[in-house]
Each structure stands twice: as structure tokens, then as C-alpha cells.
PDB file of C-alpha atoms in Angstrom:
ATOM      1  CA  MET A   1     -64.571 113.930  37.450  1.00  0.00           C
ATOM      2  CA  TYR A   2     -62.669 112.635  40.349  1.00  0.00           C
ATOM      3  CA  LYS A   3     -65.542 109.912  40.567  1.00  0.00           C
ATOM      4  CA  TYR A   4     -64.599 108.456  37.007  1.00  0.00           C
ATOM      5  CA  ILE A   5     -60.874 108.579  37.989  1.00  0.00           C
ATOM      6  CA  ILE A   6     -61.150 106.656  41.358  1.00  0.00           C
ATOM      7  CA  THR A   7     -63.859 104.148  39.763  1.00  0.00           C
ATOM      8  CA  ALA A   8     -60.841 103.492  37.023  1.00  0.00           C
ATOM      9  CA  ILE A   9     -58.330 102.819  39.498  1.00  0.00           C
ATOM     10  CA  ILE A  10     -60.504 100.385  41.303  1.00  0.00           C
ATOM     11  CA  ILE A  11     -61.441  98.644  38.221  1.00  0.00           C
ATOM     12  CA  ALA A  12     -57.550  98.606  37.097  1.00  0.00           C
ATOM     13  CA  ILE A  13     -56.499  97.030  40.803  1.00  0.00           C
ATOM     14  CA  PHE A  14     -59.191  94.345  40.464  1.00  0.00           C
ATOM     15  CA  ALA A  15     -58.509  93.322  36.808  1.00  0.00           C
ATOM     16  CA  GLY A  16     -54.682  93.269  37.955  1.00  0.00           C
ATOM     17  CA  CYS A  17     -55.469  90.784  40.929  1.00  0.00           C
ATOM     18  CA  SER A  18     -57.723  88.809  38.831  1.00  0.00           C
ATOM     19  CA  ALA A  19     -55.494  88.357  35.951  1.00  0.00           C
ATOM     20  CA  PRO A  20     -55.326  84.624  35.151  1.00  0.00           C
ATOM     21  CA  LYS A  21     -52.694  82.406  36.601  1.00  0.00           C
ATOM     22  CA  PRO A  22     -51.272  79.588  34.264  1.00  0.00           C
ATOM     23  CA  LYS A  23     -53.221  76.191  34.396  1.00  0.00           C
ATOM     24  CA  HIS A  24     -50.166  74.113  33.890  1.00  0.00           C
ATOM     25  CA  ALA A  25     -46.591  73.727  34.809  1.00  0.00           C
ATOM     26  CA  PRO A  26     -44.069  74.598  32.034  1.00  0.00           C
ATOM     27  CA  SER A  27     -43.093  71.331  29.783  1.00  0.00           C
ATOM     28  CA  TRP A  28     -39.550  72.109  30.823  1.00  0.00           C
ATOM     29  CA  TYR A  29     -40.517  71.228  34.748  1.00  0.00           C
ATOM     30  CA  THR A  30     -42.868  68.468  34.050  1.00  0.00           C
ATOM     31  CA  SER A  31     -40.885  66.750  31.322  1.00  0.00           C
ATOM     32  CA  PRO A  32     -37.156  67.700  31.896  1.00  0.00           C
ATOM     33  CA  PRO A  33     -34.983  67.672  28.772  1.00  0.00           C
ATOM     34  CA  LYS A  34     -32.594  64.931  28.451  1.00  0.00           C
ATOM     35  CA  ASP A  35     -29.565  64.900  26.020  1.00  0.00           C
ATOM     36  CA  PHE A  36     -25.879  63.544  26.048  1.00  0.00           C
ATOM     37  CA  LYS A  37     -24.101  66.500  26.824  1.00  0.00           C
ATOM     38  CA  PHE A  38     -26.008  67.591  29.937  1.00  0.00           C
ATOM     39  CA  ILE A  39     -27.747  66.308  32.884  1.00  0.00           C
ATOM     40  CA  TYR A  40     -30.802  68.650  33.880  1.00  0.00           C
ATOM     41  CA  SER A  41     -32.694  68.850  37.246  1.00  0.00           C
ATOM     42  CA  VAL A  42     -35.692  70.636  38.234  1.00  0.00           C
ATOM     43  CA  ALA A  43     -37.428  71.712  41.560  1.00  0.00           C
ATOM     44  CA  SER A  44     -39.811  74.276  42.997  1.00  0.00           C
ATOM     45  CA  GLY A  45     -39.345  76.091  46.388  1.00  0.00           C
ATOM     46  CA  GLU A  46     -40.588  79.385  47.694  1.00  0.00           C
ATOM     47  CA  SER A  47     -37.347  81.198  46.362  1.00  0.00           C
ATOM     48  CA  LEU A  48     -35.338  80.769  43.543  1.00  0.00           C
ATOM     49  CA  THR A  49     -32.370  79.832  45.970  1.00  0.00           C
ATOM     50  CA  HIS A  50     -34.387  77.318  47.844  1.00  0.00           C
ATOM     51  CA  ALA A  51     -35.589  76.028  44.591  1.00  0.00           C
ATOM     52  CA  LYS A  52     -32.075  75.764  43.539  1.00  0.00           C
ATOM     53  CA  ASN A  53     -30.756  73.716  46.350  1.00  0.00           C
ATOM     54  CA  LYS A  54     -33.271  71.160  46.360  1.00  0.00           C
ATOM     55  CA  ALA A  55     -32.850  70.693  42.605  1.00  0.00           C
ATOM     56  CA  ILE A  56     -29.191  70.241  43.339  1.00  0.00           C
ATOM     57  CA  ILE A  57     -30.427  67.341  45.690  1.00  0.00           C
ATOM     58  CA  ASN A  58     -32.608  65.810  43.291  1.00  0.00           C
ATOM     59  CA  LEU A  59     -29.743  66.232  40.353  1.00  0.00           C
ATOM     60  CA  ARG A  60     -27.633  63.966  42.865  1.00  0.00           C
ATOM     61  CA  GLU A  61     -30.423  61.635  43.788  1.00  0.00           C
ATOM     62  CA  GLN A  62     -31.086  61.174  40.053  1.00  0.00           C
ATOM     63  CA  ILE A  63     -27.205  60.329  39.294  1.00  0.00           C
ATOM     64  CA  GLN A  64     -26.959  57.881  42.355  1.00  0.00           C
ATOM     65  CA  LYS A  65     -30.262  56.214  41.407  1.00  0.00           C
ATOM     66  CA  ASP A  66     -29.099  55.682  37.975  1.00  0.00           C
ATOM     67  CA  LEU A  67     -25.592  54.486  38.807  1.00  0.00           C
ATOM     68  CA  ASP A  68     -27.160  52.074  41.594  1.00  0.00           C
ATOM     69  CA  SER A  69     -29.178  50.509  39.028  1.00  0.00           C
ATOM     70  CA  VAL A  70     -26.344  49.592  36.570  1.00  0.00           C
ATOM     71  CA  PHE A  71     -25.435  46.955  39.238  1.00  0.00           C
ATOM     72  CA  THR A  72     -28.684  46.133  40.822  1.00  0.00           C
ATOM     73  CA  ASN A  73     -30.286  45.445  37.428  1.00  0.00           C
ATOM     74  CA  LYS A  74     -27.039  43.756  36.505  1.00  0.00           C
ATOM     75  CA  THR A  75     -26.500  46.127  33.462  1.00  0.00           C
ATOM     76  CA  THR A  76     -22.894  46.059  34.222  1.00  0.00           C
ATOM     77  CA  LYS A  77     -20.268  43.822  32.664  1.00  0.00           C
ATOM     78  CA  LEU A  78     -18.877  42.936  35.897  1.00  0.00           C
ATOM     79  CA  LYS A  79     -18.984  39.344  36.001  1.00  0.00           C
ATOM     80  CA  LEU A  80     -20.209  39.279  39.792  1.00  0.00           C
ATOM     81  CA  ASP A  81     -22.071  36.444  41.202  1.00  0.00           C
ATOM     82  CA  GLU A  82     -25.054  35.566  43.328  1.00  0.00           C
ATOM     83  CA  SER A  83     -22.913  35.489  46.408  1.00  0.00           C
ATOM     84  CA  PHE A  84     -21.469  38.724  45.799  1.00  0.00           C
ATOM     85  CA  ASP A  85     -22.567  41.769  48.393  1.00  0.00           C
ATOM     86  CA  LEU A  86     -23.500  44.704  46.711  1.00  0.00           C
ATOM     87  CA  THR A  87     -23.639  46.899  49.761  1.00  0.00           C
ATOM     88  CA  PRO A  88     -20.016  48.171  49.743  1.00  0.00           C
ATOM     89  CA  ILE A  89     -20.707  49.112  46.007  1.00  0.00           C
ATOM     90  CA  LEU A  90     -23.785  51.175  46.850  1.00  0.00           C
ATOM     91  CA  LYS A  91     -22.134  53.088  49.668  1.00  0.00           C
ATOM     92  CA  GLU A  92     -19.456  54.015  47.670  1.00  0.00           C
ATOM     93  CA  ASN A  93     -21.788  55.126  44.916  1.00  0.00           C
ATOM     94  CA  GLU A  94     -23.662  57.609  47.612  1.00  0.00           C
ATOM     95  CA  ARG A  95     -20.245  58.754  48.591  1.00  0.00           C
ATOM     96  CA  LEU A  96     -19.209  59.349  44.990  1.00  0.00           C
ATOM     97  CA  VAL A  97     -21.995  61.249  43.802  1.00  0.00           C
ATOM     98  CA  ASN A  98     -22.493  63.439  47.276  1.00  0.00           C
ATOM     99  CA  THR A  99     -19.134  64.469  47.066  1.00  0.00           C
ATOM    100  CA  MET A 100     -18.711  65.282  43.500  1.00  0.00           C
ATOM    101  CA  SER A 101     -18.107  68.819  42.387  1.00  0.00           C
ATOM    102  CA  LEU A 102     -20.663  70.836  40.697  1.00  0.00           C
ATOM    103  CA  ILE A 103     -18.977  74.053  39.914  1.00  0.00           C
ATOM    104  CA  GLU A 104     -20.245  74.344  36.369  1.00  0.00           C
ATOM    105  CA  LEU A 105     -23.901  74.110  37.711  1.00  0.00           C
ATOM    106  CA  LYS A 106     -25.930  76.522  35.529  1.00  0.00           C
ATOM    107  CA  ILE A 107     -29.708  77.734  35.857  1.00  0.00           C
ATOM    108  CA  GLU A 108     -31.359  77.268  32.414  1.00  0.00           C
ATOM    109  CA  LYS A 109     -34.709  78.437  33.014  1.00  0.00           C
ATOM    110  CA  THR A 110     -37.080  79.874  36.213  1.00  0.00           C
ATOM    111  CA  GLN A 111     -40.763  80.574  36.087  1.00  0.00           C
ATOM    112  CA  LYS A 112     -43.097  81.532  38.536  1.00  0.00           C
ATOM    113  CA  PHE A 113     -46.044  78.860  39.178  1.00  0.00           C
ATOM    114  CA  ASN A 114     -48.867  79.080  41.685  1.00  0.00           C
ATOM    115  CA  ASP A 115     -46.643  81.402  44.313  1.00  0.00           C
ATOM    116  CA  GLN A 116     -43.565  78.922  43.711  1.00  0.00           C
ATOM    117  CA  GLU A 117     -40.437  79.323  41.871  1.00  0.00           C
ATOM    118  CA  LEU A 118     -39.823  76.815  39.436  1.00  0.00           C
ATOM    119  CA  ILE A 119     -36.209  75.845  38.286  1.00  0.00           C
ATOM    120  CA  LEU A 120     -34.441  73.819  35.792  1.00  0.00           C
ATOM    121  CA  LEU A 121     -30.601  73.245  36.443  1.00  0.00           C
ATOM    122  CA  LYS A 122     -27.953  71.700  34.317  1.00  0.00           C
ATOM    123  CA  THR A 123     -24.543  70.552  34.410  1.00  0.00           C
ATOM    124  CA  PRO A 124     -22.188  69.386  32.070  1.00  0.00           C
ATOM    125  CA  ARG A 125     -21.609  65.382  31.968  1.00  0.00           C
ATOM    126  CA  LYS A 126     -18.224  66.195  30.620  1.00  0.00           C
ATOM    127  CA  ALA A 127     -16.988  68.311  33.659  1.00  0.00           C
ATOM    128  CA  ILE A 128     -17.938  65.626  36.163  1.00  0.00           C
ATOM    129  CA  PHE A 129     -16.483  62.840  33.944  1.00  0.00           C
ATOM    130  CA  ASP A 130     -13.020  65.050  33.826  1.00  0.00           C
ATOM    131  CA  ARG A 131     -13.046  65.043  37.490  1.00  0.00           C
ATOM    132  CA  PHE A 132     -13.948  61.288  37.790  1.00  0.00           C
ATOM    133  CA  ASP A 133     -11.627  60.303  35.312  1.00  0.00           C
ATOM    134  CA  ILE A 134      -8.587  61.791  37.452  1.00  0.00           C
ATOM    135  CA  ILE A 135      -9.566  59.722  40.197  1.00  0.00           C
ATOM    136  CA  ALA A 136     -10.147  56.589  38.470  1.00  0.00           C
ATOM    137  CA  THR A 137      -6.897  56.808  36.731  1.00  0.00           C
ATOM    138  CA  LYS A 138      -4.794  56.964  40.086  1.00  0.00           C
ATOM    139  CA  ARG A 139      -6.797  54.086  41.549  1.00  0.00           C
ATOM    140  CA  LEU A 140      -6.564  52.213  38.701  1.00  0.00           C
ATOM    141  CA  LYS A 141      -2.796  52.650  38.270  1.00  0.00           C
ATOM    142  CA  ASN A 142      -2.195  51.684  42.064  1.00  0.00           C
ATOM    143  CA  SER A 143      -4.257  48.652  41.908  1.00  0.00           C
ATOM    144  CA  LYS A 144      -2.696  47.045  38.639  1.00  0.00           C
ATOM    145  CA  GLU A 145       0.849  47.794  39.922  1.00  0.00           C
ATOM    146  CA  ASN A 146       0.044  45.625  43.191  1.00  0.00           C
ATOM    147  CA  TYR A 147      -1.628  42.963  41.485  1.00  0.00           C
ATOM    148  CA  ASP A 148       0.959  42.696  38.854  1.00  0.00           C
ATOM    149  CA  SER A 149       3.519  42.376  41.703  1.00  0.00           C
ATOM    150  CA  ILE A 150       2.336  39.027  42.238  1.00  0.00           C
ATOM    151  CA  GLN A 151       5.235  36.504  41.150  1.00  0.00           C
ATOM    152  CA  GLU A 152       4.647  32.944  40.217  1.00  0.00           C
ATOM    153  CA  ASN A 153       7.006  31.578  43.160  1.00  0.00           C
ATOM    154  CA  ASP A 154       5.052  33.511  45.622  1.00  0.00           C
ATOM    155  CA  SER A 155       3.678  31.831  48.697  1.00  0.00           C
ATOM    156  CA  TRP A 156      -0.389  31.059  48.177  1.00  0.00           C
ATOM    157  CA  LEU A 157      -0.785  33.377  51.559  1.00  0.00           C
ATOM    158  CA  LYS A 158       1.322  36.064  49.799  1.00  0.00           C
ATOM    159  CA  LYS A 159      -1.050  36.060  46.494  1.00  0.00           C
ATOM    160  CA  TYR A 160      -4.053  35.885  48.618  1.00  0.00           C
ATOM    161  CA  SER A 161      -2.719  38.994  50.875  1.00  0.00           C
ATOM    162  CA  ILE A 162      -2.360  40.853  47.738  1.00  0.00           C
ATOM    163  CA  LEU A 163      -5.333  40.036  46.071  1.00  0.00           C
ATOM    164  CA  HIS A 164      -7.536  40.490  49.592  1.00  0.00           C
ATOM    165  CA  ASN A 165      -5.855  43.813  49.958  1.00  0.00           C
ATOM    166  CA  GLU A 166      -6.714  44.719  46.099  1.00  0.00           C
ATOM    167  CA  MET A 167     -10.499  43.487  47.153  1.00  0.00           C
ATOM    168  CA  LYS A 168     -10.805  46.364  49.670  1.00  0.00           C
ATOM    169  CA  ASN A 169     -10.765  48.801  46.918  1.00  0.00           C
ATOM    170  CA  PHE A 170     -12.884  47.081  44.241  1.00  0.00           C
ATOM    171  CA  ALA A 171     -15.999  48.878  45.272  1.00  0.00           C
ATOM    172  CA  LYS A 172     -14.330  52.304  44.657  1.00  0.00           C
ATOM    173  CA  LEU A 173     -12.888  51.056  41.509  1.00  0.00           C
ATOM    174  CA  ALA A 174     -16.349  49.668  40.261  1.00  0.00           C
ATOM    175  CA  SER A 175     -18.486  52.532  41.099  1.00  0.00           C
ATOM    176  CA  ILE A 176     -16.345  55.146  39.686  1.00  0.00           C
ATOM    177  CA  ILE A 177     -15.211  53.040  36.215  1.00  0.00           C
ATOM    178  CA  GLU A 178     -19.288  52.423  35.746  1.00  0.00           C
ATOM    179  CA  ALA A 179     -19.767  56.130  36.951  1.00  0.00           C
ATOM    180  CA  ARG A 180     -17.723  57.533  33.922  1.00  0.00           C
ATOM    181  CA  LYS A 181     -19.379  55.141  31.563  1.00  0.00           C
ATOM    182  CA  LEU A 182     -23.111  56.712  32.943  1.00  0.00           C
ATOM    183  CA  LEU A 183     -22.224  60.029  32.325  1.00  0.00           C
ATOM    184  CA  ILE A 184     -20.887  59.676  28.774  1.00  0.00           C
ATOM    185  CA  ASN A 185     -22.059  56.417  27.019  1.00  0.00           C
ATOM    186  CA  SER A 186     -19.650  56.377  24.270  1.00  0.00           C
ATOM    187  CA  TYR A 187     -16.757  56.027  26.662  1.00  0.00           C
ATOM    188  CA  ASN A 188     -15.094  52.513  26.394  1.00  0.00           C
ATOM    189  CA  ASN A 189     -14.405  50.904  30.029  1.00  0.00           C
ATOM    190  CA  ILE A 190     -13.983  47.188  28.576  1.00  0.00           C
ATOM    191  CA  SER A 191     -10.344  47.086  29.448  1.00  0.00           C
ATOM    192  CA  GLU A 192     -11.144  48.030  32.990  1.00  0.00           C
ATOM    193  CA  ILE A 193     -13.970  46.386  33.694  1.00  0.00           C
ATOM    194  CA  ASN A 194     -11.922  42.968  32.317  1.00  0.00           C
ATOM    195  CA  TYR A 195      -9.158  44.226  34.623  1.00  0.00           C
ATOM    196  CA  LEU A 196     -11.884  43.673  37.708  1.00  0.00           C
ATOM    197  CA  ASN A 197     -13.161  40.617  36.296  1.00  0.00           C
ATOM    198  CA  ASN A 198      -9.642  39.203  36.543  1.00  0.00           C
ATOM    199  CA  LEU A 199      -9.037  40.406  40.197  1.00  0.00           C
ATOM    200  CA  TYR A 200     -12.231  39.136  41.174  1.00  0.00           C
ATOM    201  CA  SER A 201     -12.003  35.770  39.581  1.00  0.00           C
ATOM    202  CA  ASP A 202      -8.389  35.340  40.975  1.00  0.00           C
ATOM    203  CA  TYR A 203      -9.303  36.238  44.366  1.00  0.00           C
ATOM    204  CA  ILE A 204     -12.403  33.903  44.729  1.00  0.00           C
ATOM    205  CA  GLU A 205     -10.501  31.000  42.908  1.00  0.00           C
ATOM    206  CA  LEU A 206      -7.592  31.366  45.380  1.00  0.00           C
ATOM    207  CA  LYS A 207     -10.140  31.755  48.297  1.00  0.00           C
ATOM    208  CA  ASN A 208     -12.161  28.812  47.560  1.00  0.00           C
ATOM    209  CA  GLN A 209      -8.998  26.738  47.918  1.00  0.00           C
ATOM    210  CA  ILE A 210      -7.243  27.640  50.695  1.00  0.00           C
ATOM    211  CA  SER A 211      -7.823  26.764  54.510  1.00  0.00           C
ATOM    212  CA  ILE A 212      -5.570  27.311  56.730  1.00  0.00           C
ATOM    213  CA  TYR A 213      -5.140  24.931  60.437  1.00  0.00           C
ATOM    214  CA  VAL A 214      -3.858  27.050  63.394  1.00  0.00           C
ATOM    215  CA  LEU A 215      -2.245  25.193  66.358  1.00  0.00           C
ATOM    216  CA  SER A 216       0.125  25.660  69.060  1.00  0.00           C
ATOM    217  CA  ASP A 217       1.863  24.054  71.977  1.00  0.00           C
ATOM    218  CA  LEU A 218       0.903  23.802  75.318  1.00  0.00           C
ATOM    219  CA  ASN A 219       2.144  27.223  76.616  1.00  0.00           C
ATOM    220  CA  SER A 220       0.462  29.340  73.335  1.00  0.00           C
ATOM    221  CA  MET A 221      -2.984  28.111  73.470  1.00  0.00           C
ATOM    222  CA  GLY A 222      -4.144  31.447  74.343  1.00  0.00           C
ATOM    223  CA  PHE A 223      -2.391  33.255  71.317  1.00  0.00           C
ATOM    224  CA  VAL A 224      -4.599  30.979  68.885  1.00  0.00           C
ATOM    225  CA  LYS A 225      -7.837  32.897  69.465  1.00  0.00           C
ATOM    226  CA  GLY A 226      -6.881  36.659  67.829  1.00  0.00           C
ATOM    227  CA  VAL A 227      -4.651  34.543  65.223  1.00  0.00           C
ATOM    228  CA  LYS A 228      -8.151  32.752  64.068  1.00  0.00           C
ATOM    229  CA  THR A 229     -10.437  35.754  64.411  1.00  0.00           C
ATOM    230  CA  ALA A 230      -8.092  37.773  62.328  1.00  0.00           C
ATOM    231  CA  LEU A 231      -7.874  35.290  59.713  1.00  0.00           C
ATOM    232  CA  SER A 232     -11.686  34.716  59.410  1.00  0.00           C
ATOM    233  CA  SER A 233     -12.342  38.606  59.105  1.00  0.00           C
ATOM    234  CA  ASN A 234      -9.562  38.401  56.354  1.00  0.00           C
ATOM    235  CA  GLY A 235     -11.977  35.897  54.363  1.00  0.00           C
ATOM    236  CA  LEU A 236     -10.013  32.829  54.987  1.00  0.00           C
ATOM    237  CA  GLU A 237     -11.474  29.489  55.879  1.00  0.00           C
ATOM    238  CA  LEU A 238     -10.325  27.738  58.917  1.00  0.00           C
ATOM    239  CA  SER A 239      -9.988  23.740  59.069  1.00  0.00           C
ATOM    240  CA  SER A 240      -7.940  20.994  60.116  1.00  0.00           C
ATOM    241  CA  LYS A 241      -8.491  19.377  56.925  1.00  0.00           C
ATOM    242  CA  PRO A 242      -6.854  20.925  53.989  1.00  0.00           C
ATOM    243  CA  LYS A 243      -9.445  21.870  50.968  1.00  0.00           C
ATOM    244  CA  SER A 244      -6.219  21.600  48.541  1.00  0.00           C
ATOM    245  CA  ASP A 245      -2.946  21.711  47.706  1.00  0.00           C
ATOM    246  CA  LYS A 246      -2.986  25.458  48.508  1.00  0.00           C
ATOM    247  CA  SER A 247      -3.857  24.933  52.017  1.00  0.00           C
ATOM    248  CA  LEU A 248      -1.737  26.002  54.828  1.00  0.00           C
ATOM    249  CA  LYS A 249      -1.002  25.441  58.687  1.00  0.00           C
ATOM    250  CA  ILE A 250       0.326  27.913  61.378  1.00  0.00           C
ATOM    251  CA  PHE A 251       2.162  26.777  64.511  1.00  0.00           C
ATOM    252  CA  ILE A 252       2.258  29.069  67.386  1.00  0.00           C
ATOM    253  CA  THR A 253       4.958  28.367  70.181  1.00  0.00           C
ATOM    254  CA  SER A 254       6.396  30.453  72.680  1.00  0.00           C
ATOM    255  CA  THR A 255       8.777  30.887  75.907  1.00  0.00           C
ATOM    256  CA  THR A 256       7.164  32.449  78.535  1.00  0.00           C
ATOM    257  CA  GLN A 257       8.865  34.334  81.835  1.00  0.00           C
ATOM    258  CA  ASN A 258       7.198  35.223  84.812  1.00  0.00           C
ATOM    259  CA  VAL A 259       9.016  37.864  87.226  1.00  0.00           C
ATOM    260  CA  GLN A 260       8.430  40.029  90.065  1.00  0.00           C
ATOM    261  CA  ASP A 261       8.412  43.773  88.790  1.00  0.00           C
ATOM    262  CA  TYR A 262       8.430  46.352  91.662  1.00  0.00           C
ATOM    263  CA  GLY A 263       5.516  44.407  93.579  1.00  0.00           C
ATOM    264  CA  PHE A 264       3.758  43.583  90.088  1.00  0.00           C
ATOM    265  CA  ASN A 265       3.580  39.866  88.499  1.00  0.00           C
ATOM    266  CA  LYS A 266       5.296  40.619  85.211  1.00  0.00           C
ATOM    267  CA  SER A 267       4.670  38.261  82.511  1.00  0.00           C
ATOM    268  CA  LYS A 268       6.922  38.169  79.276  1.00  0.00           C
ATOM    269  CA  SER A 269       6.453  35.906  76.321  1.00  0.00           C
ATOM    270  CA  LEU A 270       8.415  35.506  72.834  1.00  0.00           C
ATOM    271  CA  VAL A 271       5.946  34.198  70.466  1.00  0.00           C
ATOM    272  CA  LYS A 272       7.259  32.699  67.163  1.00  0.00           C
ATOM    273  CA  TYR A 273       4.411  32.056  64.379  1.00  0.00           C
ATOM    274  CA  THR A 274       5.686  29.942  61.749  1.00  0.00           C
ATOM    275  CA  THR A 275       3.300  29.162  58.524  1.00  0.00           C
ATOM    276  CA  TYR A 276       3.922  26.030  56.271  1.00  0.00           C
ATOM    277  CA  ASP A 277       2.476  24.823  53.477  1.00  0.00           C
ATOM    278  CA  LEU A 278       1.273  21.114  53.209  1.00  0.00           C
ATOM    279  CA  ASN A 279       4.559  19.877  51.804  1.00  0.00           C
ATOM    280  CA  LYS A 280       6.147  21.216  55.264  1.00  0.00           C
ATOM    281  CA  ASN A 281       7.725  24.030  53.678  1.00  0.00           C
ATOM    282  CA  LYS A 282       8.333  27.327  55.834  1.00  0.00           C
ATOM    283  CA  VAL A 283       6.476  30.101  53.737  1.00  0.00           C
ATOM    284  CA  ALA A 284       6.274  32.666  56.638  1.00  0.00           C
ATOM    285  CA  PHE A 285       7.846  33.544  59.858  1.00  0.00           C
ATOM    286  CA  LYS A 286       7.458  36.103  62.664  1.00  0.00           C
ATOM    287  CA  GLN A 287       8.306  36.543  66.217  1.00  0.00           C
ATOM    288  CA  HIS A 288       6.784  39.105  68.579  1.00  0.00           C
ATOM    289  CA  THR A 289       7.525  39.623  72.327  1.00  0.00           C
ATOM    290  CA  PHE A 290       4.357  40.764  74.570  1.00  0.00           C
ATOM    291  CA  SER A 291       4.703  41.569  78.183  1.00  0.00           C
ATOM    292  CA  ALA A 292       2.237  42.748  80.928  1.00  0.00           C
ATOM    293  CA  LYS A 293       2.159  43.262  84.485  1.00  0.00           C
ATOM    294  CA  SER A 294      -0.420  42.277  87.088  1.00  0.00           C
ATOM    295  CA  ARG A 295      -1.067  42.992  90.766  1.00  0.00           C
ATOM    296  CA  LYS A 296      -3.149  39.591  90.750  1.00  0.00           C
ATOM    297  CA  SER A 297      -1.100  36.760  89.583  1.00  0.00           C
ATOM    298  CA  TYR A 298       1.223  36.075  86.572  1.00  0.00           C
ATOM    299  CA  SER A 299      -1.997  34.321  84.632  1.00  0.00           C
ATOM    300  CA  ASP A 300      -3.808  37.241  85.209  1.00  0.00           C
ATOM    301  CA  ALA A 301      -0.563  39.305  83.217  1.00  0.00           C
ATOM    302  CA  LYS A 302      -0.557  36.982  80.558  1.00  0.00           C
ATOM    303  CA  ALA A 303      -3.910  37.122  79.840  1.00  0.00           C
ATOM    304  CA  GLN A 304      -3.574  40.861  79.323  1.00  0.00           C
ATOM    305  CA  SER A 305      -0.578  40.399  76.828  1.00  0.00           C
ATOM    306  CA  LEU A 306      -3.053  38.323  74.791  1.00  0.00           C
ATOM    307  CA  ILE A 307      -4.834  41.920  74.517  1.00  0.00           C
ATOM    308  CA  HIS A 308      -1.462  43.219  72.981  1.00  0.00           C
ATOM    309  CA  GLN A 309      -1.399  40.450  70.368  1.00  0.00           C
ATOM    310  CA  ASN A 310      -4.455  41.526  69.022  1.00  0.00           C
ATOM    311  CA  SER A 311      -3.662  45.097  69.189  1.00  0.00           C
ATOM    312  CA  LYS A 312      -0.753  44.645  67.261  1.00  0.00           C
ATOM    313  CA  ILE A 313      -2.840  42.528  64.721  1.00  0.00           C
ATOM    314  CA  LYS A 314      -4.968  45.150  64.047  1.00  0.00           C
ATOM    315  CA  LYS A 315      -2.220  47.487  63.725  1.00  0.00           C
ATOM    316  CA  LEU A 316      -0.328  45.659  61.440  1.00  0.00           C
ATOM    317  CA  GLY A 317      -2.617  43.633  59.659  1.00  0.00           C
ATOM    318  CA  ILE A 318      -2.593  39.767  59.854  1.00  0.00           C
ATOM    319  CA  PHE A 319      -0.574  39.206  56.980  1.00  0.00           C
ATOM    320  CA  ASP A 320       2.494  41.520  57.973  1.00  0.00           C
ATOM    321  CA  PHE A 321       1.952  40.618  61.835  1.00  0.00           C
ATOM    322  CA  LEU A 322       2.662  36.778  60.391  1.00  0.00           C
ATOM    323  CA  GLY A 323       5.505  37.754  58.490  1.00  0.00           C
ATOM    324  CA  VAL A 324       4.115  37.249  54.788  1.00  0.00           C
ATOM    325  CA  LYS A 325       6.618  38.747  52.284  1.00  0.00           C
TER     326      LYS A 325
END
């Protein structure tokens, strides 16, 4: 009797161990669903937690890849020329996707397969869209207000300074505007795209026409380099030959006092920066005082005051530094 019972138990154990495992992963894993309401993502892992974390990473990578392709494959309606550098937009796409909230993420399905946990996640497109919409609305409002502040009688340099500052936000605006369209394809973003196209075309047109000639009197030659560097880094071309009637001239003058200060050689310079248009009209003016001390010489002290100038340019921005109003 006992022999039959033991035999039955052994047969049951072997039968359980030899139970057939699924030959193929489920179709929801190999071909994740796609629809207009949700974004889906799958992954496998040693545990459900591991699989879920991988699926979240896959979901973000999937969205970023689709968003990047809008720009790299030129399906966007943004009118960007061949010289446009997409790098800032692609970096913004990565930042945007990796920081987006997924609080409404849900587990749709799970299944054990070949000692791995398979998982299917989904998140509603509308939930992400709504959060992006709040950010985009605020950014667009601020940008449009600054863009609309440009007056017809403003100097070319002031117009350029406003457009240039708004172009610093171009990548963020382009990224989030196209992200909303990617999430909900029926969303009409034409007016927003048109705004960015107008901003970009106005900026490029003015940038291609402005050139600036920076010169100084003999005492102020050392202050020229820092100003030129700042202008160039803000996209402006430096040239002694005007490119158009929108070209400008910056004349730097200064007076310097050298005094002894408790054993130090102190150099103090009052520097004036005057910007003229081609008709010799003054379009901007600002003066700054720079001073420094040195035990070596007055010339060494003055050289250190040039560092102070460059620090102030960095702090204020070149346009505020020059007195552009």
C-alpha cells in the first residue's frame, strides 16, 4: 500500500517538473499595443520591480526617440535652415522626457516566461499632455510679451538684444510644442509654430545685416578685447566694413588715475562705451569704473582692471553693459 502511495507522489512531482513551459512570449510583449489614448512599454526582469523599472526607462527612451525624429527627420513645420544646430533642441528633448512625471502609470499585464517576469505598462497621453501644456503656455506667454515689446523706433542693437535673448529659449519652446503634438496628434499647434518661425526669421534676418566695429582711444585699447569677445559670443559679426545700414560702431574712451595706496600701485579707470549708428547717432551709452591694485606696477594693476571689466560683462550681459535700452 505504502509502495503505491510513494510511487504516486514521485510521479506527481516529476509530472509537475516536466510541465510544458510556454514556447513563445505573449503577443502583448512582442508587439506592444498602440493607440491614441495611451503610451505602452514592455520589459522583462528577474522580478516585477526590476521589469517595471526597465519598462519605465524604455517608455522614456521611446518618447524621446519619437520626439527627436520630429526634428531629425524634418517632419516638424518649423522652418529651420541647414545651418541650424539641432543639438540644443535634442538636449532639451532628453531633459524634458527624463523629468516628466508619470504619476498615472499603470501595470496593464504581467506574465512569467522562461524564469523572467514580463510586464506591460501604460500611461495616458492626456495626463502628460496636460502637464506639458502648463509649461508651454507659461513659456510662450513670456516669450511673446518680450517679442511684442520691440518698437519700430528701437535701435537695431536693442531689437537684436531682445531677439537674441528670446532665441535662448527657442530650443525649450520648440521641444515642448512638438512634444504636445506628438502626444496628441489632433492638437493644433500651427499658431505656436508660426510664432517660432517668425521669431527665428526676424532674428536671422537682423543677425545677417548687423556688423559692429569696435575701436578705442590709445588709453583704452586693453578694454576692447573683452567687448569684442562678448559681442561675438552673442552672435554678432565684428567688422570695420559695414555690412548694411544696420551696422554699428562702438567707441571706447577712458581716463585713468594712478595713485599710491598703502604701498600698492592703484590704477582706476573711468571707461565710457558709446555706440553709434552709421549716421553717427548715439544709440547707446554706458560708463563703468574699474580699479585694481598691484605691488608690481601701475600697468599690472590696470591689466587686472581688465579682468574686472570682463566679470561685469558676464554679470550684466553685453547689452546691459553697453547701456542698450
